[in-house]
mmCIF file of C-alpha atoms in Angstrom:
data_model
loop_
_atom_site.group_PDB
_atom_site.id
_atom_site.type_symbol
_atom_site.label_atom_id
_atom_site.label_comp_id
_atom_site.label_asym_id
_atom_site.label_seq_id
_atom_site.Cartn_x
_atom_site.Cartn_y
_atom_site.Cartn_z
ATOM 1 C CA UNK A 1 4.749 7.706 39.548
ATOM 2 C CA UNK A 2 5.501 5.765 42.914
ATOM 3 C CA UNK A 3 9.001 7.378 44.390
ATOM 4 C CA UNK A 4 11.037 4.556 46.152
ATOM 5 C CA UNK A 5 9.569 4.748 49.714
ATOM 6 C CA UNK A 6 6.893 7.151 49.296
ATOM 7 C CA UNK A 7 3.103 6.935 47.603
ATOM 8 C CA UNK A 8 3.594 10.332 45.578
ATOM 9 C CA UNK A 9 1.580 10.676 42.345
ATOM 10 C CA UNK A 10 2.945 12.899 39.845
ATOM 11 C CA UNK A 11 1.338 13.279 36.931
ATOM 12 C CA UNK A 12 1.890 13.290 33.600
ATOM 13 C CA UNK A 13 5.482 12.004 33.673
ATOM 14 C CA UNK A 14 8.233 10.272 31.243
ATOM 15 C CA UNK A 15 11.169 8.361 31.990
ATOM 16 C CA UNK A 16 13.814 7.812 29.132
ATOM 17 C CA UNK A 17 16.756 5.608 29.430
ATOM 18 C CA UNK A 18 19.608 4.922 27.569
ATOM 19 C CA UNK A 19 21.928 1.565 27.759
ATOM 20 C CA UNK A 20 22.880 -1.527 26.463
ATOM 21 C CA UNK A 21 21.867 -5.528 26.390
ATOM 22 C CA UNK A 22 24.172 -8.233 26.336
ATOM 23 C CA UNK A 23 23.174 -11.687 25.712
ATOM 24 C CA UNK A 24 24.714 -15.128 25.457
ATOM 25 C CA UNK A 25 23.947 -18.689 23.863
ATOM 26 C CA UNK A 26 25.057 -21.794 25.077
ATOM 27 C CA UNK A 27 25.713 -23.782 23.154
ATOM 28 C CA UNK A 28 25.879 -20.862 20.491
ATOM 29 C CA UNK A 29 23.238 -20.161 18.094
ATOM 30 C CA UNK A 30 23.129 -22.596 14.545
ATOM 31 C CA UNK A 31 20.678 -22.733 12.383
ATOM 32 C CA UNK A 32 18.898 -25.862 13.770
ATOM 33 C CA UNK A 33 17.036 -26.040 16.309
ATOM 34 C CA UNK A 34 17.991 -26.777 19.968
ATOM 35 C CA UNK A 35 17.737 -26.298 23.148
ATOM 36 C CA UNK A 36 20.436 -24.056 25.106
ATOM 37 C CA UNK A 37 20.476 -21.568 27.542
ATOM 38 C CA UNK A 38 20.203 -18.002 26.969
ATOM 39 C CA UNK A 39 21.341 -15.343 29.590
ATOM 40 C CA UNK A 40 21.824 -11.753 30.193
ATOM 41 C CA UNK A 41 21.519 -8.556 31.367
ATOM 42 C CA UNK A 42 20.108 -4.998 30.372
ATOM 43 C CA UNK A 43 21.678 -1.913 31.943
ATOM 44 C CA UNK A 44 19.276 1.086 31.651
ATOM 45 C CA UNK A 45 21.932 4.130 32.129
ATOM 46 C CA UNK A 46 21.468 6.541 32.182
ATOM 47 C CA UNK A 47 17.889 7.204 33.620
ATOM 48 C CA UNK A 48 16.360 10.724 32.933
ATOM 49 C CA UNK A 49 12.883 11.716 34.716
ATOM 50 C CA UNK A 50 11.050 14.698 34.307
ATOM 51 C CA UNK A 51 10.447 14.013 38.330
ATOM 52 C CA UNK A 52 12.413 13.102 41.346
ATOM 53 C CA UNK A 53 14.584 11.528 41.243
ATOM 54 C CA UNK A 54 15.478 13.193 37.884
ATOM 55 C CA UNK A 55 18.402 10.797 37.401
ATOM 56 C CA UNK A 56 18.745 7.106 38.664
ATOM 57 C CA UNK A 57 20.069 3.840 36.667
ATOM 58 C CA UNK A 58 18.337 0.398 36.310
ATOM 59 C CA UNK A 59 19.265 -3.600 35.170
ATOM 60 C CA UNK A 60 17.107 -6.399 34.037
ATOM 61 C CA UNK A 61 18.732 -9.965 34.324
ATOM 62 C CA UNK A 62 17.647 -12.692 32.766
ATOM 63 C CA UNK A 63 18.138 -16.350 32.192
ATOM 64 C CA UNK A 64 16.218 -19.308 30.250
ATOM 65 C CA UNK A 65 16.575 -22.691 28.573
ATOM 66 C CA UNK A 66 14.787 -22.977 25.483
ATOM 67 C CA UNK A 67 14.736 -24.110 21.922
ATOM 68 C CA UNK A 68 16.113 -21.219 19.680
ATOM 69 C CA UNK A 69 17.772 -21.410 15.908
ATOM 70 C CA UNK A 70 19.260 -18.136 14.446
ATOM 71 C CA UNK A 71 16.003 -17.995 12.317
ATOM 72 C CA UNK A 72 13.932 -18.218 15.638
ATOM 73 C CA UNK A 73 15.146 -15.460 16.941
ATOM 74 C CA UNK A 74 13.273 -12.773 15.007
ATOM 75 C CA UNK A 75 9.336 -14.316 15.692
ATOM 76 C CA UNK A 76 7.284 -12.259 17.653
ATOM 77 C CA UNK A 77 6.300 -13.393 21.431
ATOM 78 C CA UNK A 78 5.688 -11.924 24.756
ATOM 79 C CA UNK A 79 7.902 -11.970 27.801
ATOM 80 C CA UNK A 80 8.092 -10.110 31.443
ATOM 81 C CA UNK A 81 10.717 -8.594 33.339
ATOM 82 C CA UNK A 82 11.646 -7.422 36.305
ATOM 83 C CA UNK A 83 13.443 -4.003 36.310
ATOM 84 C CA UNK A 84 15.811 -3.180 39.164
ATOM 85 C CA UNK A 85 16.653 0.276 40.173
ATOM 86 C CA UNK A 86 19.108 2.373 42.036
ATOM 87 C CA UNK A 87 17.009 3.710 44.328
ATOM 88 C CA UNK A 88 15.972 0.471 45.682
ATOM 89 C CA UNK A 89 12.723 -0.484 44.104
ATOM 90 C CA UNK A 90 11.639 -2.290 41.400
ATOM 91 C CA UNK A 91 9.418 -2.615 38.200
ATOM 92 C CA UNK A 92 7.392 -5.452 36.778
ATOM 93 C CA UNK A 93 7.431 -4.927 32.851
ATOM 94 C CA UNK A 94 5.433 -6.909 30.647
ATOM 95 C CA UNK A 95 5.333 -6.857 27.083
ATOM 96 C CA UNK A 96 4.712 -7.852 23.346
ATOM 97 C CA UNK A 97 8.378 -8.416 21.279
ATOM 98 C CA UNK A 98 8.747 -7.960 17.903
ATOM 99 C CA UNK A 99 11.275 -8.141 15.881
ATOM 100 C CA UNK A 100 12.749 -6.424 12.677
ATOM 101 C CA UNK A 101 15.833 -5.894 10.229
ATOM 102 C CA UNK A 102 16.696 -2.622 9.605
ATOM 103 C CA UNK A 103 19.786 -1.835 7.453
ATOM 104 C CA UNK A 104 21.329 -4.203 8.290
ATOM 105 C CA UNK A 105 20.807 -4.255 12.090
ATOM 106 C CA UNK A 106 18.296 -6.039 14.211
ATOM 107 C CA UNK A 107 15.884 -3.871 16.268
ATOM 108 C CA UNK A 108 13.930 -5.724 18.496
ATOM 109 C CA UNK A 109 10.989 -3.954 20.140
ATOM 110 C CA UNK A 110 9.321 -4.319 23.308
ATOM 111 C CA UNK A 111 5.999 -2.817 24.179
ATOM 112 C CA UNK A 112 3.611 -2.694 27.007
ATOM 113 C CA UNK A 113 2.753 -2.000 30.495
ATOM 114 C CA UNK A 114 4.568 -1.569 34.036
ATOM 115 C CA UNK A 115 2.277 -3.805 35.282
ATOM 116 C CA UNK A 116 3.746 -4.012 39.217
ATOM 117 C CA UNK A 117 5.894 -1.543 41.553
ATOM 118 C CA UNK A 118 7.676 1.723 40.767
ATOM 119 C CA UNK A 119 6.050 2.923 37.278
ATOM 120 C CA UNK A 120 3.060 1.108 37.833
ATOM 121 C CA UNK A 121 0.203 1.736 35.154
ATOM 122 C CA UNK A 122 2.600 3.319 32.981
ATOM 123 C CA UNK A 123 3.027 2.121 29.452
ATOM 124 C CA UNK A 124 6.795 1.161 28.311
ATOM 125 C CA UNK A 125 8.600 0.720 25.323
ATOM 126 C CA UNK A 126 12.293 -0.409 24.729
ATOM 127 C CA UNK A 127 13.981 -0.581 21.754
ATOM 128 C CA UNK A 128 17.270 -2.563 21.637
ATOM 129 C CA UNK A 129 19.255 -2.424 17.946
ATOM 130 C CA UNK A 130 22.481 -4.841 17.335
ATOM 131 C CA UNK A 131 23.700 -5.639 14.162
ATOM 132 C CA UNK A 132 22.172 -8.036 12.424
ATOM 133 C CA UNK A 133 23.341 -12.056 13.406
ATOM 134 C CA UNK A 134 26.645 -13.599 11.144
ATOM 135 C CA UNK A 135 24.502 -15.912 9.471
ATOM 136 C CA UNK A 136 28.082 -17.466 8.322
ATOM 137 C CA UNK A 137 28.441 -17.570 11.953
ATOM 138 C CA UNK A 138 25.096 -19.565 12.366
ATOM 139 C CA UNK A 139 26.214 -21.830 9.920
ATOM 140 C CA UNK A 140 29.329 -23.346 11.827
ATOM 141 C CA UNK A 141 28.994 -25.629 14.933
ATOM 142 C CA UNK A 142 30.159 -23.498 17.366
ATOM 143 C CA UNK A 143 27.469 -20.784 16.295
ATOM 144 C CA UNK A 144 26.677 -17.674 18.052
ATOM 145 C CA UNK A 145 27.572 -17.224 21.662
ATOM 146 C CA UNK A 146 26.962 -13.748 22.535
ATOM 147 C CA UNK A 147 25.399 -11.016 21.227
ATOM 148 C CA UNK A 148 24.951 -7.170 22.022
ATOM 149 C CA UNK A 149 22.703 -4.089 21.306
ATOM 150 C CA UNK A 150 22.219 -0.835 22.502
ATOM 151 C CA UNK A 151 18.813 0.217 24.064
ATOM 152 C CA UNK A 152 16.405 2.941 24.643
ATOM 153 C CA UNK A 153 13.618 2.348 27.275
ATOM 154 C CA UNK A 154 10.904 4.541 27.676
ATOM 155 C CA UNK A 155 8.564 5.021 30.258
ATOM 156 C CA UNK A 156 5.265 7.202 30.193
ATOM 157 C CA UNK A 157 2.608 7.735 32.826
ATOM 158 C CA UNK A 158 -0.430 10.087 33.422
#
């Protein structure tokens, strides 16, 4: 692992972190088609390390336009993302998302690889469960508009 400001390797290593993501649709998610704009953010808090720094935070914004239904929403794709941490740096996460119902929630999955920055190398998974979409709600025309999870990311290097 690359500390903020210094070139130390320390190896092997994990990073887990709790949090939450909160999205939002507009116009709100219907079962049709359509194209809207879909924003959010991802706070990963708290951060535990089994280096230093042993405790730090982290956020992921994001924002798109692009054609989503309420039955889009659980095909697989990929996607990147850039992690920002308290200490300054950053991380460059890119993954594979899938997506599943569990019990009635929604646990969306993403796997891969700090490709860039802090982390580098390491492989990453995050895990973000909500409860599963109104699909009354998907069937009005105002639709969805927001949504929220909670998430576990983890982060493991050699």
């Amino acid at each position: 692992m690359q500390s903020a400001g210094a070139a130390e390797q320390v190896s092997p290593y994990q990073v887990v972190c709790g949090g939450s993501q909160t999205t939002t649709y507009d116009p709100g998610l219907t079962n049709t088609p359509q194209t809207l704009t879909r924003s959010g953010q991802n706070i990963h808090a708290p951060c535990l390390a089994t280096v230093s720094p042993f405790t730090f935070t982290g956020s992921t914004g994001f924002t798109s336009t692009t054609t989503l239904s309420c039955l889009s929403l659980t095909e697989a794709n990929t996607g990147v993302d850039l992690i920002s941490w308290s200490t300054g740096a950053t991380s460059t996460f890119s993954y594979n998302r899938t997506v599943s119902i569990v019990q009635g929630q929604t646990v969306v999955t993403l796997t891969g690889e700090i490709t860039s920055g802090w982390f580098q190398g390491a492989t990453a998974v995050e895990t973000i469960t909500s409860v599963a979409l109104d699909l009354g709600a998907c069937a009005t025309a105002e639709g969805i508009t927001s949504t929220y999870g909670v998430s576990e990311l983890t982060i493991s290097g050699s």
